[in-house]
Amino acid sequence: FVNACIAVGLSVKKTTGIYTPPPTSHKGFVVSLIRHPYDWLYSYYSAFQGEVLGVRCVDQFAVYARNCGQFDDFVKHFLWYTPGTLGRMFAQYQASTVMRVEDMPWAAIEFFVSLGVSERQAYQVQHIKPQGVSNGRPLTLNESLRKQVMEAEKELCERYEYN
């Protein structure tokens, strides 16, 4: 998203870093990207494979990812030990606005136009490649686990219209 802001000529004063919530006393405008909780788990599992990032709300998943040989096992551990955690994690970001990854690039284009960026300039973000999306590994969907994750993250799914 930072690259998209730069591409349309918006200045980005400060970013907190990957997955890092802003300080509780921040006074800035916070944009947060969200994705379907099952897809988020897959992206996390694929990208970090148990690496500790130094972000408490995310690092709680590291042990499960390291100890599970398969993604489905990782999801089962998540469901057993930490259901509802993703919704609480996203709430910590105190976002002024939230955009669903699934709605990109159109959500970003609409957002930029609402800030006064010309449509011609805003449409430049169509050509920016997605980053941090599962390292190119295809998601093998386990529909049963996906439904269980949606139930465990029901509030998040309802708030951001994930059906």
XYZ file of N, CA and C in Angstrom:
489
model
N 0.828 -1.192 0.000
C 0.000 0.000 0.000
C 0.870 1.253 0.000
N 1.992 1.181 0.697
C 2.912 2.319 0.723
C 3.387 2.626 -0.694
N 3.715 1.578 -1.454
C 4.142 1.780 -2.841
C 3.042 2.430 -3.668
N 1.801 2.064 -3.422
C 0.677 2.666 -4.144
C 0.554 4.150 -3.799
N 0.713 4.491 -2.533
C 0.650 5.906 -2.125
C 1.725 6.721 -2.832
N 2.914 6.174 -2.864
C 4.022 6.874 -3.525
C 3.749 7.010 -5.023
N 3.195 5.953 -5.633
C 2.923 5.970 -7.076
C 1.939 7.063 -7.473
N 1.019 7.407 -6.580
C 0.027 8.435 -6.918
C 0.416 9.811 -6.385
N 1.602 9.914 -5.815
C 2.103 11.219 -5.391
C 1.761 11.618 -3.976
N 1.278 10.690 -3.166
C 1.002 11.012 -1.763
C 2.263 10.751 -0.944
N 2.518 11.605 0.002
C 3.690 11.376 0.845
C 3.292 10.482 2.008
N 4.194 9.622 2.367
C 3.986 8.728 3.496
C 4.996 9.147 4.552
N 4.489 9.687 5.648
C 5.390 10.231 6.666
C 6.024 9.119 7.498
N 5.255 8.131 7.880
C 5.801 7.101 8.750
C 4.961 5.841 8.624
N 5.637 4.728 8.561
C 4.937 3.454 8.622
C 5.411 2.747 9.875
N 4.551 1.924 10.438
C 4.916 1.244 11.669
C 5.676 -0.039 11.414
N 5.613 -0.557 10.206
C 6.272 -1.821 9.920
C 5.244 -2.926 9.797
N 5.682 -4.030 9.254
C 4.773 -5.132 8.994
C 4.132 -5.628 10.287
N 2.832 -5.671 10.297
C 2.016 -6.186 11.390
C 2.123 -5.404 12.691
N 2.881 -4.328 12.749
C 3.095 -3.609 14.001
C 1.974 -2.604 14.236
N 1.222 -2.755 15.331
C 0.189 -1.762 15.636
C 0.821 -0.411 15.963
N 0.116 0.685 15.681
C 0.661 2.005 16.020
C 0.661 2.190 17.536
N 1.452 3.133 18.026
C 1.420 3.412 19.464
C 0.014 3.831 19.882
N -0.367 3.540 21.089
C -1.732 3.855 21.539
C -2.007 5.354 21.538
N -0.969 6.165 21.596
C -1.164 7.617 21.647
C -1.049 8.287 20.280
N -1.067 7.520 19.196
C -0.895 8.118 17.870
C -2.059 9.042 17.534
N -1.770 10.023 16.705
C -2.799 10.970 16.286
C -2.922 11.003 14.766
N -2.277 10.088 14.098
C -2.268 10.087 12.647
C -3.418 9.302 12.046
N -3.414 9.276 10.737
C -4.408 8.541 9.953
C -3.831 7.158 9.687
N -4.535 6.121 10.084
C -4.035 4.752 9.944
C -4.868 4.010 8.904
N -4.181 3.501 7.877
C -4.816 2.663 6.867
C -4.390 1.232 7.150
N -5.349 0.352 7.218
C -5.048 -1.054 7.461
C -5.628 -1.894 6.331
N -4.859 -2.870 5.897
C -5.338 -3.823 4.909
C -5.728 -5.097 5.643
N -6.821 -5.671 5.212
C -7.297 -6.895 5.847
C -7.575 -7.909 4.753
N -7.491 -9.168 5.118
C -7.856 -10.215 4.163
C -8.663 -11.270 4.910
N -9.289 -12.138 4.156
C -10.081 -13.206 4.752
C -9.222 -13.928 5.788
N -9.773 -14.235 6.969
C -8.950 -14.830 8.023
C -8.270 -16.148 7.629
N -8.941 -16.979 6.853
C -8.320 -18.233 6.409
C -7.148 -17.925 5.478
N -7.341 -16.987 4.582
C -6.280 -16.588 3.660
C -5.132 -15.912 4.409
N -5.460 -15.124 5.453
C -4.416 -14.489 6.257
C -3.566 -15.563 6.926
N -4.216 -16.561 7.509
C -3.462 -17.644 8.149
C -2.542 -18.325 7.142
N -3.052 -18.562 5.938
C -2.236 -19.214 4.914
C -1.053 -18.330 4.505
N -1.310 -17.051 4.328
C -0.248 -16.131 3.950
C 0.825 -16.091 5.041
N 0.384 -15.981 6.285
C 1.331 -15.964 7.413
C 2.137 -17.260 7.452
N 1.442 -18.383 7.383
C 2.100 -19.695 7.463
C 3.116 -19.866 6.328
N 2.750 -19.476 5.138
C 3.622 -19.635 3.974
C 4.817 -18.690 4.006
N 4.570 -17.459 4.429
C 5.622 -16.448 4.370
C 6.630 -16.556 5.504
N 6.157 -16.846 6.714
C 7.051 -16.754 7.869
C 7.425 -18.095 8.484
N 6.616 -19.109 8.285
C 6.915 -20.461 8.743
C 7.499 -20.512 10.157
N 6.874 -19.783 11.056
C 7.274 -19.831 12.454
C 8.309 -18.812 12.868
N 8.655 -17.907 11.970
C 9.634 -16.869 12.297
C 9.015 -15.888 13.298
N 9.797 -15.496 14.293
C 9.340 -14.503 15.263
C 9.642 -13.128 14.693
N 8.609 -12.275 14.632
C 8.730 -10.958 14.010
C 8.947 -9.841 15.025
N 8.758 -10.156 16.314
C 8.875 -9.127 17.334
C 7.595 -8.339 17.530
N 6.490 -8.865 17.045
C 5.188 -8.229 17.204
C 4.310 -9.223 17.972
N 4.038 -8.905 19.211
C 3.399 -9.859 20.120
C 2.105 -10.468 19.577
N 1.247 -9.635 19.006
C -0.047 -10.137 18.548
C 0.094 -11.111 17.378
N 1.215 -11.071 16.684
C 1.445 -11.973 15.553
C 2.315 -13.149 15.965
N 3.281 -12.880 16.826
C 4.245 -13.924 17.210
C 3.609 -15.087 17.960
N 2.413 -14.895 18.471
C 1.743 -16.007 19.149
C 1.486 -17.181 18.203
N 1.479 -16.921 16.902
C 1.256 -17.984 15.922
C 2.539 -18.733 15.551
N 3.683 -18.176 15.917
C 4.974 -18.741 15.485
C 5.169 -20.177 15.960
N 4.833 -20.447 17.196
C 5.029 -21.799 17.730
C 4.203 -22.805 16.943
N 2.956 -22.463 16.656
C 2.100 -23.385 15.896
C 2.677 -23.626 14.507
N 3.118 -22.541 13.868
C 3.643 -22.670 12.508
C 4.910 -23.519 12.473
N 5.768 -23.348 13.478
C 7.008 -24.137 13.525
C 6.741 -25.609 13.787
N 5.750 -25.886 14.608
C 5.512 -27.261 15.044
C 4.550 -28.037 14.152
N 3.984 -27.391 13.179
C 3.016 -28.056 12.302
C 3.635 -28.254 10.920
N 3.674 -29.475 10.487
C 4.260 -29.770 9.182
C 3.376 -29.377 8.012
N 2.080 -29.271 8.246
C 1.130 -28.960 7.183
C 0.271 -27.766 7.587
N -0.183 -27.027 6.594
C -1.030 -25.870 6.858
C -2.303 -26.254 7.612
N -2.944 -27.354 7.223
C -4.178 -27.772 7.899
C -3.946 -27.992 9.395
N -2.795 -28.548 9.756
C -2.479 -28.744 11.179
C -2.310 -27.400 11.889
N -1.696 -26.450 11.203
C -1.539 -25.099 11.746
C -2.907 -24.484 12.028
N -3.825 -24.616 11.081
C -5.175 -24.061 11.253
C -5.879 -24.744 12.432
N -5.731 -26.044 12.556
C -6.360 -26.767 13.674
C -5.822 -26.267 15.011
N -4.519 -26.010 15.086
C -3.953 -25.439 16.315
C -4.533 -24.051 16.577
N -4.638 -23.246 15.544
C -5.229 -21.919 15.687
C -6.648 -22.035 16.243
N -7.440 -22.933 15.663
C -8.836 -23.090 16.087
C -8.935 -23.593 17.529
N -8.034 -24.436 17.917
C -8.078 -25.025 19.258
C -7.609 -24.037 20.321
N -6.499 -23.324 20.043
C -5.865 -22.506 21.071
C -6.172 -21.013 20.998
N -6.439 -20.469 19.822
C -6.549 -19.010 19.723
C -7.703 -18.525 18.850
N -8.883 -19.129 18.924
C -9.976 -18.626 18.079
C -10.320 -17.179 18.437
N -10.609 -16.388 17.430
C -10.969 -14.981 17.642
C -9.777 -14.045 17.710
N -8.583 -14.586 17.663
C -7.382 -13.777 17.815
C -7.163 -12.808 16.660
N -7.511 -13.206 15.451
C -7.275 -12.315 14.309
C -8.108 -11.050 14.414
N -9.348 -11.177 14.818
C -10.192 -9.990 15.005
C -9.616 -9.059 16.052
N -9.139 -9.632 17.160
C -8.532 -8.805 18.209
C -7.229 -8.164 17.710
N -6.471 -8.916 16.917
C -5.223 -8.387 16.377
C -5.506 -7.191 15.464
N -6.455 -7.326 14.538
C -6.771 -6.224 13.632
C -7.314 -5.024 14.389
N -8.040 -5.244 15.480
C -8.559 -4.128 16.274
C -7.422 -3.297 16.871
N -6.299 -3.936 17.171
C -5.157 -3.216 17.747
C -4.581 -2.166 16.797
N -4.847 -2.290 15.512
C -4.292 -1.346 14.548
C -4.992 0.007 14.577
N -6.143 0.086 15.240
C -6.859 1.351 15.394
C -6.998 2.079 14.056
N -7.423 1.350 13.050
C -7.463 1.883 11.690
C -8.494 2.992 11.528
N -8.087 4.041 10.832
C -9.008 5.095 10.438
C -9.845 4.616 9.260
N -9.234 3.797 8.414
C -9.930 3.178 7.296
C -9.321 1.799 7.051
N -10.149 0.890 6.586
C -9.715 -0.484 6.322
C -10.088 -0.834 4.892
N -9.160 -1.479 4.210
C -9.419 -1.950 2.847
C -9.160 -3.445 2.794
N -10.057 -4.145 2.128
C -9.881 -5.588 1.964
C -8.907 -5.847 0.817
N -7.966 -6.739 1.057
C -7.005 -7.113 0.015
C -7.742 -7.625 -1.215
N -8.829 -8.326 -0.990
C -9.605 -8.889 -2.091
C -10.227 -7.817 -2.985
N -10.337 -6.607 -2.478
C -10.931 -5.506 -3.243
C -9.896 -4.632 -3.940
N -8.650 -5.045 -3.899
C -7.591 -4.284 -4.553
C -7.553 -4.604 -6.043
N -7.178 -3.709 -6.889
C -6.701 -2.353 -6.595
C -7.815 -1.321 -6.493
N -9.063 -1.761 -6.712
C -10.163 -0.797 -6.817
C -10.415 -0.049 -5.516
N -10.259 -0.693 -4.374
C -10.449 0.000 -3.101
C -9.427 1.124 -2.949
N -8.189 0.838 -3.325
C -7.145 1.867 -3.230
C -7.422 3.013 -4.200
N -7.852 2.685 -5.400
C -8.144 3.726 -6.392
C -9.247 4.649 -5.873
N -10.331 4.072 -5.363
C -11.427 4.887 -4.815
C -10.944 5.738 -3.638
N -10.120 5.144 -2.789
C -9.588 5.868 -1.634
C -8.755 7.063 -2.090
N -7.864 6.838 -3.047
C -7.002 7.915 -3.520
C -7.819 9.028 -4.169
N -8.815 8.674 -4.957
C -9.671 9.688 -5.594
C -10.408 10.486 -4.512
N -10.839 9.819 -3.442
C -11.532 10.530 -2.360
C -10.611 11.529 -1.650
N -9.308 11.309 -1.771
C -8.343 12.235 -1.174
C -7.944 13.367 -2.124
N -8.533 13.358 -3.346
C -8.258 14.416 -4.292
C -7.234 14.065 -5.359
N -6.772 12.833 -5.393
C -5.856 12.396 -6.440
C -6.673 12.260 -7.726
N -6.114 12.691 -8.847
C -6.850 12.585 -10.111
C -7.085 11.113 -10.452
N -8.171 10.851 -11.163
C -8.464 9.464 -11.541
C -7.341 8.880 -12.381
N -6.806 9.680 -13.313
C -5.713 9.188 -14.163
C -4.526 8.748 -13.310
N -4.183 9.534 -12.333
C -3.059 9.203 -11.464
C -3.405 8.013 -10.560
N -4.618 7.976 -10.037
C -5.031 6.890 -9.140
C -5.006 5.535 -9.848
N -5.374 5.535 -11.122
C -5.416 4.278 -11.868
C -4.033 3.673 -12.106
N -2.981 4.411 -11.819
C -1.626 3.877 -11.968
C -1.370 2.705 -11.019
N -2.106 2.615 -9.933
C -1.855 1.530 -8.968
C -2.279 0.165 -9.510
N -3.036 0.135 -10.605
C -3.433 -1.146 -11.197
C -2.227 -1.999 -11.568
N -1.115 -1.352 -11.835
C 0.058 -2.058 -12.353
C 1.047 -2.475 -11.272
N 0.761 -2.145 -10.028
C 1.650 -2.541 -8.938
C 1.344 -3.987 -8.576
N 2.380 -4.812 -8.529
C 2.188 -6.230 -8.217
C 1.925 -6.410 -6.728
N 1.050 -7.380 -6.380
C 0.804 -7.664 -4.956
C 2.088 -8.108 -4.265
N 2.202 -7.751 -2.999
C 3.364 -8.141 -2.219
C 2.908 -8.875 -0.979
N 3.754 -9.772 -0.482
C 3.454 -10.478 0.757
C 2.250 -11.387 0.652
N 2.062 -11.998 -0.502
C 0.897 -12.853 -0.690
C 1.354 -14.298 -0.851
N 1.606 -14.957 0.246
C 1.881 -16.393 0.298
C 3.090 -16.851 -0.506
N 4.000 -15.956 -0.796
C 5.211 -16.332 -1.537
C 4.916 -17.104 -2.807
N 3.785 -16.826 -3.432
C 3.452 -17.474 -4.692
C 2.966 -18.905 -4.573
N 2.837 -19.409 -3.365
C 2.364 -20.787 -3.185
C 0.856 -20.825 -3.331
N 0.359 -21.761 -4.109
C -1.101 -21.830 -4.283
C -1.786 -22.315 -3.006
N -2.909 -21.737 -2.712
C -3.694 -22.123 -1.551
C -4.511 -23.358 -1.889
N -4.302 -24.418 -1.117
C -5.121 -25.613 -1.254
C -6.245 -25.474 -0.240
N -7.418 -25.248 -0.727
C -8.553 -24.923 0.123
C -9.123 -26.162 0.804
N -9.231 -26.086 2.115
C -9.935 -27.084 2.894
C -11.223 -26.392 3.340
N -12.302 -26.638 2.625
C -13.555 -25.913 2.853
C -14.061 -26.068 4.289
N -13.896 -27.241 4.863
C -14.337 -27.464 6.239
C -13.563 -26.578 7.215
N -12.245 -26.533 7.071
C -11.439 -25.685 7.957
C -11.722 -24.208 7.709
N -11.929 -23.847 6.461
C -12.247 -22.453 6.136
C -13.525 -22.024 6.862
N -14.538 -22.869 6.840
C -15.793 -22.558 7.529
C -15.580 -22.463 9.039
N -14.737 -23.329 9.591
C -14.456 -23.284 11.025
C -13.721 -22.000 11.409
N -12.799 -21.569 10.550
C -12.091 -20.312 10.801
C -13.076 -19.150 10.741
N -13.985 -19.179 9.792
C -14.984 -18.113 9.688
C -15.865 -18.063 10.934
N -16.199 -19.209 11.466
C -16.997 -19.255 12.703
C -16.185 -18.730 13.881
N -14.905 -19.120 13.961
C -14.037 -18.667 15.048
C -13.780 -17.158 14.970
N -13.822 -16.618 13.758
C -13.590 -15.190 13.528
C -14.867 -14.522 13.018
N -15.987 -14.946 13.591
C -17.306 -14.510 13.115
C -17.457 -12.992 13.103
N -17.041 -12.330 14.171
C -17.187 -10.877 14.239
C -16.385 -10.199 13.130
N -15.154 -10.625 12.916
C -14.325 -10.063 11.859
C -14.966 -10.317 10.501
N -15.438 -11.528 10.275
C -16.062 -11.885 8.979
C -17.309 -11.054 8.722
N -18.104 -10.832 9.748
C -19.310 -10.032 9.579
C -18.958 -8.568 9.334
N -18.012 -8.040 10.093
C -17.639 -6.632 9.966
C -17.110 -6.320 8.572
N -16.325 -7.215 8.006
C -15.699 -6.939 6.714
C -16.324 -7.726 5.573
N -17.511 -8.250 5.807
C -18.350 -8.896 4.796
C -17.664 -10.061 4.073
N -17.084 -10.945 4.872
C -16.554 -12.190 4.341
C -17.622 -13.262 4.534
N -18.103 -13.827 3.431
C -19.149 -14.831 3.514
C -18.547 -16.199 3.273
